[in-house]
Short mmCIF file of C-alpha atoms and ligand atoms in Angstrom, two decimals:
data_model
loop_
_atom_site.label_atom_id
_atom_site.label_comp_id
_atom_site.label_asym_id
_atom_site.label_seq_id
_atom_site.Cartn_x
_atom_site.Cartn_y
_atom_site.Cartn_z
CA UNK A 5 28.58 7.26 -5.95
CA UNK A 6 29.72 8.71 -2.39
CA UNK A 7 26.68 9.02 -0.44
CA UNK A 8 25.99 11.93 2.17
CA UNK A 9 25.40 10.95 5.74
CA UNK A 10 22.16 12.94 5.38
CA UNK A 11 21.41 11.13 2.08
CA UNK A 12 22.36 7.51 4.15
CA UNK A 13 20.20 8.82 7.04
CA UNK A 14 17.54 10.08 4.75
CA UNK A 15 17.44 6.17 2.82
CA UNK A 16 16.93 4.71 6.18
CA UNK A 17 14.25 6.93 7.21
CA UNK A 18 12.41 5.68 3.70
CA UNK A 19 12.96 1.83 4.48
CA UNK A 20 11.86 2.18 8.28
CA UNK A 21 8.45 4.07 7.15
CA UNK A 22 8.53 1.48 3.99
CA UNK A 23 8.29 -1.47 6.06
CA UNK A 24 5.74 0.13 8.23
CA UNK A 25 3.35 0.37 5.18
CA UNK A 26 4.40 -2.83 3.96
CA UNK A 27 2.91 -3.89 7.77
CA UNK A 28 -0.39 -2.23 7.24
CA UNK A 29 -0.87 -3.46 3.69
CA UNK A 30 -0.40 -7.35 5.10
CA UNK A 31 -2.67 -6.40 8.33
CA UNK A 32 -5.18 -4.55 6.29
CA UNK A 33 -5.93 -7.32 3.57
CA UNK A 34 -6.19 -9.80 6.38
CA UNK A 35 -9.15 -7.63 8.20
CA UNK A 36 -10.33 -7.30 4.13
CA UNK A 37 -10.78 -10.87 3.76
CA UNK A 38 -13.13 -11.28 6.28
CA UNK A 39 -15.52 -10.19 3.53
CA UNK A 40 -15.16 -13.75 2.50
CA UNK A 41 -16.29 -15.21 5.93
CA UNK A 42 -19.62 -12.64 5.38
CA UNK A 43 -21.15 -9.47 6.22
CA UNK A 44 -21.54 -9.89 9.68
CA UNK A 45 -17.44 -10.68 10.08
CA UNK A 46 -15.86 -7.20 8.33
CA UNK A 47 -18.55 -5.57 9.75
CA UNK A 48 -17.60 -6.78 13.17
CA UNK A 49 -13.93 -6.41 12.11
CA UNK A 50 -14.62 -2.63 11.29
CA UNK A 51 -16.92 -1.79 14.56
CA UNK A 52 -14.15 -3.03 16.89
CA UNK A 53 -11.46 -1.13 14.76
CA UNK A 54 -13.84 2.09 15.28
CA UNK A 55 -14.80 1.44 19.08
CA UNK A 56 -11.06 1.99 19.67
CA UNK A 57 -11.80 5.72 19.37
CA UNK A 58 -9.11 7.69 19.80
CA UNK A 59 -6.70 4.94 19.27
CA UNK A 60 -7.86 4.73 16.06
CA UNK A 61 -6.62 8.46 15.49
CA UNK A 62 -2.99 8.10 16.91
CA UNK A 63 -2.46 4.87 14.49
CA UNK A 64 -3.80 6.64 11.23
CA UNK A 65 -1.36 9.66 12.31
CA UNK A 66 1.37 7.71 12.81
CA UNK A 67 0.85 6.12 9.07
CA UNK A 68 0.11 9.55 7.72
CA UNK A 69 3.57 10.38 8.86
CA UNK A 70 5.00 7.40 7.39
CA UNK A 71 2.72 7.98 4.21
CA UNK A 72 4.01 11.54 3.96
CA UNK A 73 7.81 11.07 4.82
CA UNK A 74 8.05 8.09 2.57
CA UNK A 75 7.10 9.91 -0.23
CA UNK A 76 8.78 13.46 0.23
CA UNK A 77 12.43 11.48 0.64
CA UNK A 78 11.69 9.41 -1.76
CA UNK A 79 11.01 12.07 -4.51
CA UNK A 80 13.43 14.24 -3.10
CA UNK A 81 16.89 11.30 -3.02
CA UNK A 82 15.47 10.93 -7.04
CA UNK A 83 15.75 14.31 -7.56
CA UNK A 84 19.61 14.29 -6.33
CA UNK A 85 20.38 11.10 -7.81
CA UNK A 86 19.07 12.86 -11.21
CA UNK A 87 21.15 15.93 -10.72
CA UNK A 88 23.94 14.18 -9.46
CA UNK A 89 27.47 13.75 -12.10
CA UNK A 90 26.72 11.23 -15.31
CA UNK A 91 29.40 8.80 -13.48
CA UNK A 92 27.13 9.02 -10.48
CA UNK A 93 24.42 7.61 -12.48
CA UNK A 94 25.79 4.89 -14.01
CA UNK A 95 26.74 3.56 -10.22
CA UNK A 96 23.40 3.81 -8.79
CA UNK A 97 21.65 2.32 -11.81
CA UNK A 98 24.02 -0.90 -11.57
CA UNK A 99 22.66 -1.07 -8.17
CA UNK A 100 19.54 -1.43 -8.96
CA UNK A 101 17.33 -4.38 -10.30
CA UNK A 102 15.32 -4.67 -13.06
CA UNK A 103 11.56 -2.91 -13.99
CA UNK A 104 10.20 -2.60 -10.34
CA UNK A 105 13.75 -0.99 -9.34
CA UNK A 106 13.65 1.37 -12.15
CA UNK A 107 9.76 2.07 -11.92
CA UNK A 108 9.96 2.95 -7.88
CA UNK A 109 8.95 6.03 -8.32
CA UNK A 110 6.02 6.01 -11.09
CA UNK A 111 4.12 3.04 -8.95
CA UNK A 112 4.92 5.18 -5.73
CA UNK A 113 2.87 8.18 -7.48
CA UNK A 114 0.31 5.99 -8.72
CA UNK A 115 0.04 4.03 -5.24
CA UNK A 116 -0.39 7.87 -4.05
CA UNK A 117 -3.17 8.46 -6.40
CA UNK A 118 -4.82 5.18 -5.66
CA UNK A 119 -4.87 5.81 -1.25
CA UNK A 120 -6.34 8.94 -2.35
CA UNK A 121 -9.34 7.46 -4.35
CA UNK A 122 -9.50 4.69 -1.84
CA UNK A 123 -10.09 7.04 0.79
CA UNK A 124 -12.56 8.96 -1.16
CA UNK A 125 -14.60 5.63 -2.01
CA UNK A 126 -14.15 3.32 1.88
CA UNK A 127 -13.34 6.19 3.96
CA UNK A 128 -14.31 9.88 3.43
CA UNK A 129 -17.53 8.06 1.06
CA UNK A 130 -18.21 10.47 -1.25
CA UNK A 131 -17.33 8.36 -4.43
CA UNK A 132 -20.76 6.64 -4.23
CA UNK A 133 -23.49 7.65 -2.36
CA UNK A 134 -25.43 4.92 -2.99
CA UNK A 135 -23.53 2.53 -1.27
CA UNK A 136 -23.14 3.82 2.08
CA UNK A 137 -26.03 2.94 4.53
CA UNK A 138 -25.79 4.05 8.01
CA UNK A 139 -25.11 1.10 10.49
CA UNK A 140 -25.00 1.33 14.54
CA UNK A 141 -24.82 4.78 16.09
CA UNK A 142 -20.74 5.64 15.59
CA UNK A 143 -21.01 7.16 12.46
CA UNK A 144 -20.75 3.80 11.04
CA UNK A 145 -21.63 2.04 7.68
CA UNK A 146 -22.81 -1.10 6.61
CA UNK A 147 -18.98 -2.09 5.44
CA UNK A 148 -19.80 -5.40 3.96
CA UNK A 149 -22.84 -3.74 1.31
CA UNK A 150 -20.22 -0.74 0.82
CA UNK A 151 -17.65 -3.03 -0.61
CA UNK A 152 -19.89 -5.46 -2.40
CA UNK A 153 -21.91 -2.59 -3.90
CA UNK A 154 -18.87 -0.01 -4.69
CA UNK A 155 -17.15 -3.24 -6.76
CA UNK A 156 -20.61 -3.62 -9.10
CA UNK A 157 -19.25 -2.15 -12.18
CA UNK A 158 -16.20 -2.87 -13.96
CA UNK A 159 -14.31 0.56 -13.76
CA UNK A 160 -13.49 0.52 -10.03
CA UNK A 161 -12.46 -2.89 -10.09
CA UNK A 162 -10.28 -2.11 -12.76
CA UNK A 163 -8.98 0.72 -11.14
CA UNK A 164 -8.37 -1.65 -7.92
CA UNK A 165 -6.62 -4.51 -10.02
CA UNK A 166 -4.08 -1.78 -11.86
CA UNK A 167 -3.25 -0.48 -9.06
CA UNK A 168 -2.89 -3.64 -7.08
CA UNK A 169 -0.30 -4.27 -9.94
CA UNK A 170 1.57 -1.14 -9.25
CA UNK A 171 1.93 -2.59 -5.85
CA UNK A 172 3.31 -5.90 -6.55
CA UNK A 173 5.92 -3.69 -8.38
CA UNK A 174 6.70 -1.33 -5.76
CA UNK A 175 6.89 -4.27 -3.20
CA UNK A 176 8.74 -6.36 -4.81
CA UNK A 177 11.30 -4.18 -4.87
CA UNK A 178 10.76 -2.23 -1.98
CA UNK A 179 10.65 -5.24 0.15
CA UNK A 180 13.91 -6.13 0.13
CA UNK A 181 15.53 -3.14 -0.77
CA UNK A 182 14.89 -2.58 2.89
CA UNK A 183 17.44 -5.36 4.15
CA UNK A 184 19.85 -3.55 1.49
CA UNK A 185 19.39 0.15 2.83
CA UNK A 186 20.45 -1.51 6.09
CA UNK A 187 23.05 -3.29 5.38
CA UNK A 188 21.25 -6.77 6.56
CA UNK A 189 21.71 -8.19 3.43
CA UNK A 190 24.56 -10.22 1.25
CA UNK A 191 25.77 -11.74 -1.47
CA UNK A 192 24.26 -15.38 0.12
CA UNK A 193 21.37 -13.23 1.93
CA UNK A 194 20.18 -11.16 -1.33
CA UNK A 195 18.47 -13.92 -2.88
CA UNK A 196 16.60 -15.28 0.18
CA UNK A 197 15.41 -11.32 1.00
CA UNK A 198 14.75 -11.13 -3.50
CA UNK A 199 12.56 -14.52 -2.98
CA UNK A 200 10.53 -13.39 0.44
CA UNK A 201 9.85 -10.01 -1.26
CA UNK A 202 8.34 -11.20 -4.24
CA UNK A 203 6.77 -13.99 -2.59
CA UNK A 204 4.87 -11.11 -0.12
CA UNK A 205 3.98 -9.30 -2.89
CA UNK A 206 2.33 -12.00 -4.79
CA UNK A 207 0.46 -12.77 -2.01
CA UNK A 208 -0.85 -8.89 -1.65
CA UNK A 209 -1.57 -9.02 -5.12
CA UNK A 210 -3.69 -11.90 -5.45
CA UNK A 211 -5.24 -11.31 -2.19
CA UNK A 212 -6.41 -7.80 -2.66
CA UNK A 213 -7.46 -8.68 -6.15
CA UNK A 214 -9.56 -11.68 -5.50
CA UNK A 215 -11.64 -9.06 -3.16
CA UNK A 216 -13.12 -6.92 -6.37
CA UNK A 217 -12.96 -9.95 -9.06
CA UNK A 218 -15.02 -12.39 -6.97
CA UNK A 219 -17.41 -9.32 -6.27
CA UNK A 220 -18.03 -8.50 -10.05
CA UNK A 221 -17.97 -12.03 -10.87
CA UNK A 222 -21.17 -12.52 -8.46
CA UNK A 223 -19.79 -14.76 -5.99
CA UNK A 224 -19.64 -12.44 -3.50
CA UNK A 225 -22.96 -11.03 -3.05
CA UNK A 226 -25.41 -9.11 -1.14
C1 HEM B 516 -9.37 -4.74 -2.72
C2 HEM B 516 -8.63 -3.91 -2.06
C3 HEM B 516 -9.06 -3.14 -0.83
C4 HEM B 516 -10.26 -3.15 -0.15
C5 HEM B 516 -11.51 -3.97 -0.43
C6 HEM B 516 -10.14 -2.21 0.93
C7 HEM B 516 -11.13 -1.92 1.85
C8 HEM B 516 -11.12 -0.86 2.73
C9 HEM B 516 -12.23 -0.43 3.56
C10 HEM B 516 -13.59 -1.10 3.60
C11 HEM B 516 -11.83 0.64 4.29
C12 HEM B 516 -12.68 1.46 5.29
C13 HEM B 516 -12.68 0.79 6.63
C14 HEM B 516 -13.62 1.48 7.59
O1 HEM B 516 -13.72 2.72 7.57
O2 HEM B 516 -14.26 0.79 8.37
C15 HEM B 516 -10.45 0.90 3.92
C16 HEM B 516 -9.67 1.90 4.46
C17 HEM B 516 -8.36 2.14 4.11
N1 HEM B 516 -7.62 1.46 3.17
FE1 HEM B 516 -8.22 -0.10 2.07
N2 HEM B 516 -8.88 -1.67 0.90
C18 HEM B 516 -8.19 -2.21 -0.16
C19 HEM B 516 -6.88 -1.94 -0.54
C20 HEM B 516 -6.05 -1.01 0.08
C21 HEM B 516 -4.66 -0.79 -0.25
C22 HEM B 516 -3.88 -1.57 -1.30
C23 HEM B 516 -4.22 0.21 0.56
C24 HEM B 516 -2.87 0.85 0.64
C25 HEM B 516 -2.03 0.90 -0.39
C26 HEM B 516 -5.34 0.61 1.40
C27 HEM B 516 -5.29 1.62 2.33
C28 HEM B 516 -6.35 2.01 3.13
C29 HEM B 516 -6.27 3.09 4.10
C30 HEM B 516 -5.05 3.97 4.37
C31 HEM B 516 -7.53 3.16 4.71
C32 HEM B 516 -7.96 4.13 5.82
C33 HEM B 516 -7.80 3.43 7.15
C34 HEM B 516 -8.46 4.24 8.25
O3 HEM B 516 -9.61 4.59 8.13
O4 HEM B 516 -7.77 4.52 9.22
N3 HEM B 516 -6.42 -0.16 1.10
N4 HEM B 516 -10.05 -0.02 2.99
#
């Protein structure tokens, strides 16, 4: 298919805010494990990420924007690529690679879905009342009983370990789909960038689901 230069520009816009949530979803399950080094590191971890005040503001903007764009390009390039000619079609699916390729945009909305409930359980707190207790004098919480108590019952951890799954999909394509979008990958490249993706998004997957399993399993505990 003969790409547009706005459809071109609009595919590099997705893989520049793609690997900028890739970044936070690497940085933000290393600050997460710190639950595993106890309650006094993540809540340490979260009272110096909140002392940084206004900081704090300009960085979740900046990956609201990314959130945001990513999405609205991404739905909208499917949306051409759908309506585009029946030859079209048949190009752009030989470019592409399997389940996650095919499935980008079904564990995109569920991803979506999931940030959402995240933020209504860790961030906004309104899931739970029960498990937020008030903690210094910055409208602060005691992070480390939050997490431990909000992953007590089965149904949000199984909520957290499907969609953990949807994003081992979504990065494992995404990932190095990236390199492609920029032309930084070939034939002898492809299956180094293929490898390194999947290999990152094992690692998010097993490290963001060992956080909710140990919890329910008791071996994280208050
Ligand atoms: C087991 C998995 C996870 C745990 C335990 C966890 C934990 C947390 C906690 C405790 C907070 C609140 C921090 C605070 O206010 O001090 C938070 C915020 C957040 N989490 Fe997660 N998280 C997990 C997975 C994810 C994933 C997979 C994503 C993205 C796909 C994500 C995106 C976010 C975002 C966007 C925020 C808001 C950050 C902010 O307040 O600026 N989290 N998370």
């Amino acid at each position: 298919m003969q790409l547009t230069q706005s459809s071109v520009g609009r595919k590099i816009i997705m893989a520049v805010t793609g690997i900028v949530l890739v970044a936070f979803v690497c940085v933000h399950l290393l600050g997460n494990t710190s639950i595993f080094v106890g309650a006094d590191a993540i809540n340490a971890y979260a009272q110096k990420l909140h002392s940084l005040g206004p900081l704090v503001w300009v960085f979740r903007l900046v990956m609201l924007a990314a959130f945001v764009i990513h999405i609205f390009f991404g739905i909208q390039l499917t949306i051409e690529n759908k309506a585009a000619t029946p030859e079209a079609n048949v190009q752009v699916k030989r470019q592409k690679t399997g389940f996650a390729a095919e499935t980008m945009v079904i564990s995109g909305l569920v991803l979506l879905a999931f940030v959402i409930y995240h933020l209504l359980h860790f961030t906004v707190r309104v899931t739970n009342p029960e498990i937020y207790v008030p903690m210094g004098d910055q409208g602060m919480v005691d992070v480390y009983y939050m997490v431990v108590m909000g992953f007590q019952a089965v149904l949000p951890v199984a909520v957290y370990v499907v969609a953990m799954g949807f994003l081992f999909l979504h990065v494992s394509h995404g990932f190095q789909s990236f390199f492609q979008t920029l032309g930084l990958s070939n034939d002898k490249s492809l299956p180094i960038t293929m490898n390194i993706s999947k290999l990152i998004a094992v690692v998010l997957l097993l490290g963001y689901i060992s956080i909710p399993v140990l919890i329910v399993a008791g071996l994280v505990k208050i």
